[in-house]
mmCIF file of C-alpha atoms in Angstrom:
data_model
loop_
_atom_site.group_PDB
_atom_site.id
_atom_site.type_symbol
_atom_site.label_atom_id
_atom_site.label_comp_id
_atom_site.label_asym_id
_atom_site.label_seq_id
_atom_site.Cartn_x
_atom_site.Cartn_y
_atom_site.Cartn_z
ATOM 1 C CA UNK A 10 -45.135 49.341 -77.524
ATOM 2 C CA UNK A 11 -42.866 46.422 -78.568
ATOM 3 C CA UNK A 12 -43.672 43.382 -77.360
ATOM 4 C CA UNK A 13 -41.254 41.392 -75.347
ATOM 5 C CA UNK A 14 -39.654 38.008 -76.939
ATOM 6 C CA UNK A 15 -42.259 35.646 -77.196
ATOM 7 C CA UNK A 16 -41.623 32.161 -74.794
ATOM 8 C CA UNK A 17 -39.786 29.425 -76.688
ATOM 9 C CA UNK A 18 -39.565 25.960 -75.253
ATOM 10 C CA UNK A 19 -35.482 26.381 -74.915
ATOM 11 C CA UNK A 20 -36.054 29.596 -73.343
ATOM 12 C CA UNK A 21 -35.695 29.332 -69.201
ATOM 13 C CA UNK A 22 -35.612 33.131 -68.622
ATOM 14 C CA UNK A 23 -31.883 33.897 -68.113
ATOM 15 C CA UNK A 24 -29.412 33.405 -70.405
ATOM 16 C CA UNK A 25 -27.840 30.168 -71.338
ATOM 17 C CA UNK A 26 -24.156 29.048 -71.027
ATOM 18 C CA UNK A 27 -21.982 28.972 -73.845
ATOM 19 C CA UNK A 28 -20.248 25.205 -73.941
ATOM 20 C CA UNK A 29 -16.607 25.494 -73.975
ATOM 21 C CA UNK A 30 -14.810 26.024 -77.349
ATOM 22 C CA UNK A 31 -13.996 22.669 -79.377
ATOM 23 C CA UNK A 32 -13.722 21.333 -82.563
ATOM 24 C CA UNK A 33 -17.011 19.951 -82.429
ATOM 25 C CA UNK A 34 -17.977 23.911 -81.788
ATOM 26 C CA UNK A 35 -16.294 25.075 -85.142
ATOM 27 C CA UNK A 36 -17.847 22.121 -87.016
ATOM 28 C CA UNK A 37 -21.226 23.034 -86.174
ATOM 29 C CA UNK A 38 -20.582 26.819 -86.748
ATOM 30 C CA UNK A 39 -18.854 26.248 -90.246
ATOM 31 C CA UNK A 40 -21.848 24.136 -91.063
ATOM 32 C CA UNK A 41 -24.228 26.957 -89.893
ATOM 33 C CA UNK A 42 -21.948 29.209 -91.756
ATOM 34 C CA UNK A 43 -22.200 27.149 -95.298
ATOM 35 C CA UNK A 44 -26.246 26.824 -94.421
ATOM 36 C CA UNK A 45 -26.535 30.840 -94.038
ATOM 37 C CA UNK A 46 -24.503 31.343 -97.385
ATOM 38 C CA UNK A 47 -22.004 33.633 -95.175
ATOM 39 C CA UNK A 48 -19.660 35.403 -97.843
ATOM 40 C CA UNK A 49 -15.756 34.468 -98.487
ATOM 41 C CA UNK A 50 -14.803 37.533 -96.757
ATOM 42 C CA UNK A 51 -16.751 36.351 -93.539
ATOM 43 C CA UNK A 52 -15.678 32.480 -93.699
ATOM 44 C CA UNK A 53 -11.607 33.942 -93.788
ATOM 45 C CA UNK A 54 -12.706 36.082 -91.006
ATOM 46 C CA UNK A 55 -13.937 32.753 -89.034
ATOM 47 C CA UNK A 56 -10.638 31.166 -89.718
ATOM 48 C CA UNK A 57 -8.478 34.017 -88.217
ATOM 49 C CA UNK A 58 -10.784 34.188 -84.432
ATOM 50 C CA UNK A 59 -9.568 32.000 -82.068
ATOM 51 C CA UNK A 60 -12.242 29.206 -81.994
ATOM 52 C CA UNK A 61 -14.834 29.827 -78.830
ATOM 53 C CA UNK A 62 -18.193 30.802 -78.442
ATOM 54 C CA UNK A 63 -20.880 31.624 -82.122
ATOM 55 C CA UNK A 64 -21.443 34.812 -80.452
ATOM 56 C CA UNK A 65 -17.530 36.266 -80.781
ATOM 57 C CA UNK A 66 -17.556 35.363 -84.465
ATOM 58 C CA UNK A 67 -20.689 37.359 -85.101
ATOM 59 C CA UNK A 68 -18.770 40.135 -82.991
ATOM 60 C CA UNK A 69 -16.244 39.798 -84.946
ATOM 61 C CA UNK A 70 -18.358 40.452 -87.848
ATOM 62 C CA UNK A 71 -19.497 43.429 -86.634
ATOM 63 C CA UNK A 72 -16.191 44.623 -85.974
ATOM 64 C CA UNK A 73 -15.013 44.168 -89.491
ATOM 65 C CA UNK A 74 -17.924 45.669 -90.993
ATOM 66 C CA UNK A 75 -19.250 42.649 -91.839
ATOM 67 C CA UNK A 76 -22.728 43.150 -90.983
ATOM 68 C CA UNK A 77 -25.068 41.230 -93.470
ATOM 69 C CA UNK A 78 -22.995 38.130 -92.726
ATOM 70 C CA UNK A 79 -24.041 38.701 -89.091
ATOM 71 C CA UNK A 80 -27.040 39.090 -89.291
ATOM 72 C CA UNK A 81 -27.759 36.084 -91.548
ATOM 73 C CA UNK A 82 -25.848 33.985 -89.369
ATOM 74 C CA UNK A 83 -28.188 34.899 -86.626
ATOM 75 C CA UNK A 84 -30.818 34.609 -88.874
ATOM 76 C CA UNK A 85 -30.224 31.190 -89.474
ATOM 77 C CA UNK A 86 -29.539 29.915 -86.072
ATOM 78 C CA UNK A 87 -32.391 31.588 -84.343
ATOM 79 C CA UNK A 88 -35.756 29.472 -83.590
ATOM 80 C CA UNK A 89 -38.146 30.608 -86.362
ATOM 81 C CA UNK A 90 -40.764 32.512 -84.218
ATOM 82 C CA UNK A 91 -38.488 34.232 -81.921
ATOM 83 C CA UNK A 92 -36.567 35.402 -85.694
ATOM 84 C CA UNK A 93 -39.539 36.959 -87.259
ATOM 85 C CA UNK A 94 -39.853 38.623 -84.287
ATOM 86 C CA UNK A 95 -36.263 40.015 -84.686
ATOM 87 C CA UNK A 96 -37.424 40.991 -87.896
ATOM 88 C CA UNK A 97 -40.764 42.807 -86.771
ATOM 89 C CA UNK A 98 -38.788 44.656 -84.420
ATOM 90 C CA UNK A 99 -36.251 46.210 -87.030
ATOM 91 C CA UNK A 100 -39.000 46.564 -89.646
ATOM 92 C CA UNK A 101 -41.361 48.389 -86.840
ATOM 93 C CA UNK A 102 -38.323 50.819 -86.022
ATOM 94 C CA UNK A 103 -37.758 51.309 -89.941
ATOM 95 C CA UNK A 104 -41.003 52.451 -90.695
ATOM 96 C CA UNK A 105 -41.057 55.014 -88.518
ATOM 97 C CA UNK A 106 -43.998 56.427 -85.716
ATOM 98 C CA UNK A 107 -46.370 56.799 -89.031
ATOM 99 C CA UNK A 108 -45.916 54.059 -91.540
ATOM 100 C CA UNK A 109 -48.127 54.387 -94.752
ATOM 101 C CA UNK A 110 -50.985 51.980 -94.438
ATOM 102 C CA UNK A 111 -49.829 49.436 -96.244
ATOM 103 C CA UNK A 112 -46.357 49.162 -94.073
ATOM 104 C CA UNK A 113 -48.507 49.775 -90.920
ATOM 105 C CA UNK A 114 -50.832 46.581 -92.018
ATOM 106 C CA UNK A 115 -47.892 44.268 -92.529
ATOM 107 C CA UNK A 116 -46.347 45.101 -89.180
ATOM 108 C CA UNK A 117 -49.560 44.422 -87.773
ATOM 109 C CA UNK A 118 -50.551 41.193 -89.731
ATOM 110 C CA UNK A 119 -46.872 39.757 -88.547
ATOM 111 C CA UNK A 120 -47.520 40.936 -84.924
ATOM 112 C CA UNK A 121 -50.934 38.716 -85.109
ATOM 113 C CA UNK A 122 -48.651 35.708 -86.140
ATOM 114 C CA UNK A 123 -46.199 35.979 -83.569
ATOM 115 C CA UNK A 124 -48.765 36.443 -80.131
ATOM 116 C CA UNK A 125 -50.855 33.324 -82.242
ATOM 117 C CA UNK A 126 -48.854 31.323 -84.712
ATOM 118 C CA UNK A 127 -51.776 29.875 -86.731
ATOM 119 C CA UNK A 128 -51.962 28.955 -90.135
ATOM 120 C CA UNK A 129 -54.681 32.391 -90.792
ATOM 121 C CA UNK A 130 -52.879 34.641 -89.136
ATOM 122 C CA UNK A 131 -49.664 32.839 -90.942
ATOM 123 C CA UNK A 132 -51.382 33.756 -94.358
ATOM 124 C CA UNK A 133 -52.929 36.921 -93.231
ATOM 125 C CA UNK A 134 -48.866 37.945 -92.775
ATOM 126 C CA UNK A 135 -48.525 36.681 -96.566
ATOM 127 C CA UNK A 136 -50.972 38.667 -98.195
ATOM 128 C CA UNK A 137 -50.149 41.842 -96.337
ATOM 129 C CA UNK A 138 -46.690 41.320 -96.979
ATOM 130 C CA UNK A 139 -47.862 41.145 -100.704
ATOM 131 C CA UNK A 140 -49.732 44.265 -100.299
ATOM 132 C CA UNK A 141 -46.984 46.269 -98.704
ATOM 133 C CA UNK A 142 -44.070 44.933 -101.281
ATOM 134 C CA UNK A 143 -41.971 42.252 -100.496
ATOM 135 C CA UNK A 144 -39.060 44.568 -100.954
ATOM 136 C CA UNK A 145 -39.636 45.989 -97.715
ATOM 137 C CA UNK A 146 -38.131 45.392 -94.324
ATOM 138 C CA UNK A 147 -42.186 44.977 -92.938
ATOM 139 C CA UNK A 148 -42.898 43.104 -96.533
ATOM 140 C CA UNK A 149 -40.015 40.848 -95.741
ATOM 141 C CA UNK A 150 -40.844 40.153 -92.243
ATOM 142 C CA UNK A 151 -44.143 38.447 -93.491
ATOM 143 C CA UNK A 152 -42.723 36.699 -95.994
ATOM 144 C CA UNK A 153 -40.710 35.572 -93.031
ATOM 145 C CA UNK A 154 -44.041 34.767 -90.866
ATOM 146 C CA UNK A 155 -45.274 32.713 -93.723
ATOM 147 C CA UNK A 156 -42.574 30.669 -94.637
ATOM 148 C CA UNK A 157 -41.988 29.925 -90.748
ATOM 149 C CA UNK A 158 -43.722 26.683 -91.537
ATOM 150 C CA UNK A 159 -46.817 24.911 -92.873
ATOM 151 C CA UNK A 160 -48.107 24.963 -96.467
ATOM 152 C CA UNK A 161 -47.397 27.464 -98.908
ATOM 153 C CA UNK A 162 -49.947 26.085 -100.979
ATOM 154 C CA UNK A 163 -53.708 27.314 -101.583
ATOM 155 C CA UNK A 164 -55.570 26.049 -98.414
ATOM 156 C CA UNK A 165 -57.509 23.844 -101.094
ATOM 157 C CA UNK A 166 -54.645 22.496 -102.331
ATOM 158 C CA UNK A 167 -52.320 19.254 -101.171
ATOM 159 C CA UNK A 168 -49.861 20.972 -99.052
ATOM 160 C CA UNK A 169 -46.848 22.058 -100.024
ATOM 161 C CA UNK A 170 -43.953 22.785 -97.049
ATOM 162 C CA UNK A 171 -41.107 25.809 -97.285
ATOM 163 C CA UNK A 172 -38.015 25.143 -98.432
ATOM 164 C CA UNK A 173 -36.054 24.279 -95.144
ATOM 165 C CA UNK A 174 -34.323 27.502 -94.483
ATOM 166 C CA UNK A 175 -36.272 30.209 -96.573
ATOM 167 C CA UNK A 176 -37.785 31.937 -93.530
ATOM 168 C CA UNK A 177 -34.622 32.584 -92.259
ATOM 169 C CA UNK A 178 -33.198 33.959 -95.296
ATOM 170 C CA UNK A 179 -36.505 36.366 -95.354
ATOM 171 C CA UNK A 180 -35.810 37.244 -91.501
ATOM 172 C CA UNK A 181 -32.257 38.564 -92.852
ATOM 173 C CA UNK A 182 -33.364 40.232 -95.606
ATOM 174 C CA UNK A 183 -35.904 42.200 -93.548
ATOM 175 C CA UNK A 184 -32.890 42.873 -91.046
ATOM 176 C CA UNK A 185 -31.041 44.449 -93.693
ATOM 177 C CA UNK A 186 -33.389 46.172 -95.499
ATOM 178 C CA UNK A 187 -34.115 47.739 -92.059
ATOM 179 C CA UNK A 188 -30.596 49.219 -91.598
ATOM 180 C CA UNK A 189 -30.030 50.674 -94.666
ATOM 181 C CA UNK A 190 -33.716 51.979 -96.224
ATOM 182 C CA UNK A 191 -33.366 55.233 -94.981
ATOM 183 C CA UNK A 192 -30.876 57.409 -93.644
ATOM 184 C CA UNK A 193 -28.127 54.829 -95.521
ATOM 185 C CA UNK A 194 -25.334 56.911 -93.480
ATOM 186 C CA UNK A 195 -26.323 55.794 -90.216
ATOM 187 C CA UNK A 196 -26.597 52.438 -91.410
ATOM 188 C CA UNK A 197 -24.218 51.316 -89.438
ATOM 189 C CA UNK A 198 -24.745 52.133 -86.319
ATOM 190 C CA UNK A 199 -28.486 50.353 -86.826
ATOM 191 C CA UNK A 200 -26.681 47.238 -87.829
ATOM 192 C CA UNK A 201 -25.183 47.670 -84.534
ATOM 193 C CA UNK A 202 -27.857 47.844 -82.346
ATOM 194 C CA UNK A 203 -29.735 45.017 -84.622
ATOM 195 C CA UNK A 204 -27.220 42.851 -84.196
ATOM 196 C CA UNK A 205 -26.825 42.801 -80.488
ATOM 197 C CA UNK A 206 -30.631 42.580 -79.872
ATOM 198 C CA UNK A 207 -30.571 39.262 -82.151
ATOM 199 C CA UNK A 208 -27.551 38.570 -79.819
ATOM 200 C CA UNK A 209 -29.415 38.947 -77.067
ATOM 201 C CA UNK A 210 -32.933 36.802 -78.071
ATOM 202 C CA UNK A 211 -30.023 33.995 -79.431
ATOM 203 C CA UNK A 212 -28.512 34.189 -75.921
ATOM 204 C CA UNK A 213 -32.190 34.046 -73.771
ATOM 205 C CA UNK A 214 -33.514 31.212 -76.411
ATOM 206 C CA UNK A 215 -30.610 28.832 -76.134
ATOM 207 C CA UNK A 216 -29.656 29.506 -79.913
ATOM 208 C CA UNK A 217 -26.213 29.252 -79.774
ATOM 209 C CA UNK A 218 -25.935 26.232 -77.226
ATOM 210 C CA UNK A 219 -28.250 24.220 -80.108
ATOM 211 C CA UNK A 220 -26.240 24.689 -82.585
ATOM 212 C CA UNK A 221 -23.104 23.956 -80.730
ATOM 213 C CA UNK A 222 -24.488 20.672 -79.796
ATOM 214 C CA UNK A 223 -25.320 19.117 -83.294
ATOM 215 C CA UNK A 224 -20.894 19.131 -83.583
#
């Protein structure tokens, strides 16, 4: 059974007002857009909406067909944890009710991470994403798990920290892969419904206000 969004310390339990539009609001969501590497197509989408809340530009994503760009903008402006569990969501739908093993041990090594965070369960996630190819939506989401934070270094080694935004740009490409994978001609319709569940955890973990607030 999937697990319910795991607490974050922004989250109250009920979803958290969207600060009026300004130009503070489409500074900060240009800059989020530039950190996500959103396409040309999707930044002259963003100038043509009326400025107002992050969550009617990623709706008017969807509604051009501009999926990917959504999803890495929510991606990128989701707390880490709450992402990769975005991600083990998608990739847990993907696979199916009977994942080969390999698939079925990622999902469950990046499960581990997000009830317990640690750095083992982090790594356990890294070598089970290994095992099941990165190139998957469940690979991906460990990748994801892993690069959340920490060392990517050995354990023996002087540590080493993730590039500032790589987890995110795993959590998208897990996202992705997750839509399109199988049964490409219903991949949109799964981008939908992806979409507006990473709506949804951005809306209960304060996502959007945050990133409103560094304009």
């Amino acid at each position: 059974m999937t697990r319910s969004v795991p607490p974050s310390p922004a989250a109250t339990g009920a979803t958290a007002p969207m600060p009026a539009a300004t130009g503070a609001t489409m500074t900060a969501l240009e800059s989020l857009c530039a950190t996500a590497q959103l396409s040309d197509e999707a930044r002259g989408i963003l100038g043509e909406v009326p400025p107002g809340p992050p969550a009617d530009f990623v709706r008017a994503l969807v509604e051009r067909e501009q999926f990917a760009d959504a999803v890495r903008l929510i991606a990128h402006a989701l707390p880490r944890r709450e992402a990769v569990w975005w991600a083990w969501v998608c990739a847990r739908r993907s696979a199916g009710a009977s994942p080969p093993p390999a698939i079925a041990g990622a999902l469950d090594a990046v499960e581990r991470w997000i009830a317990q965070p640690d750095d083992a369960n982090r790594r356990t996630a890294m070598k089970a994403a290994e095992e099941a190819d990165i190139g998957t939506p469940a690979g991906c989401a460990g990748l994801a798990a892993f690069f959340s934070g920490g060392s990517i270094a050995p354990p023996d080694a002087p540590a080493m920290p993730p590039a500032e935004h790589i987890s995110a740009r795993a959590v998208a490409g897990s996202v992705v892969l997750a839509a399109v994978v199988a049964e490409p001609e219903l991949a949109a319709e799964k981008f939908r419904a992806y979409v507006q569940q990473g709506l949804d955890v951005a809306d209960r973990t304060g996502a959007w206000a945050a990133i409103t607030s560094r304009g």
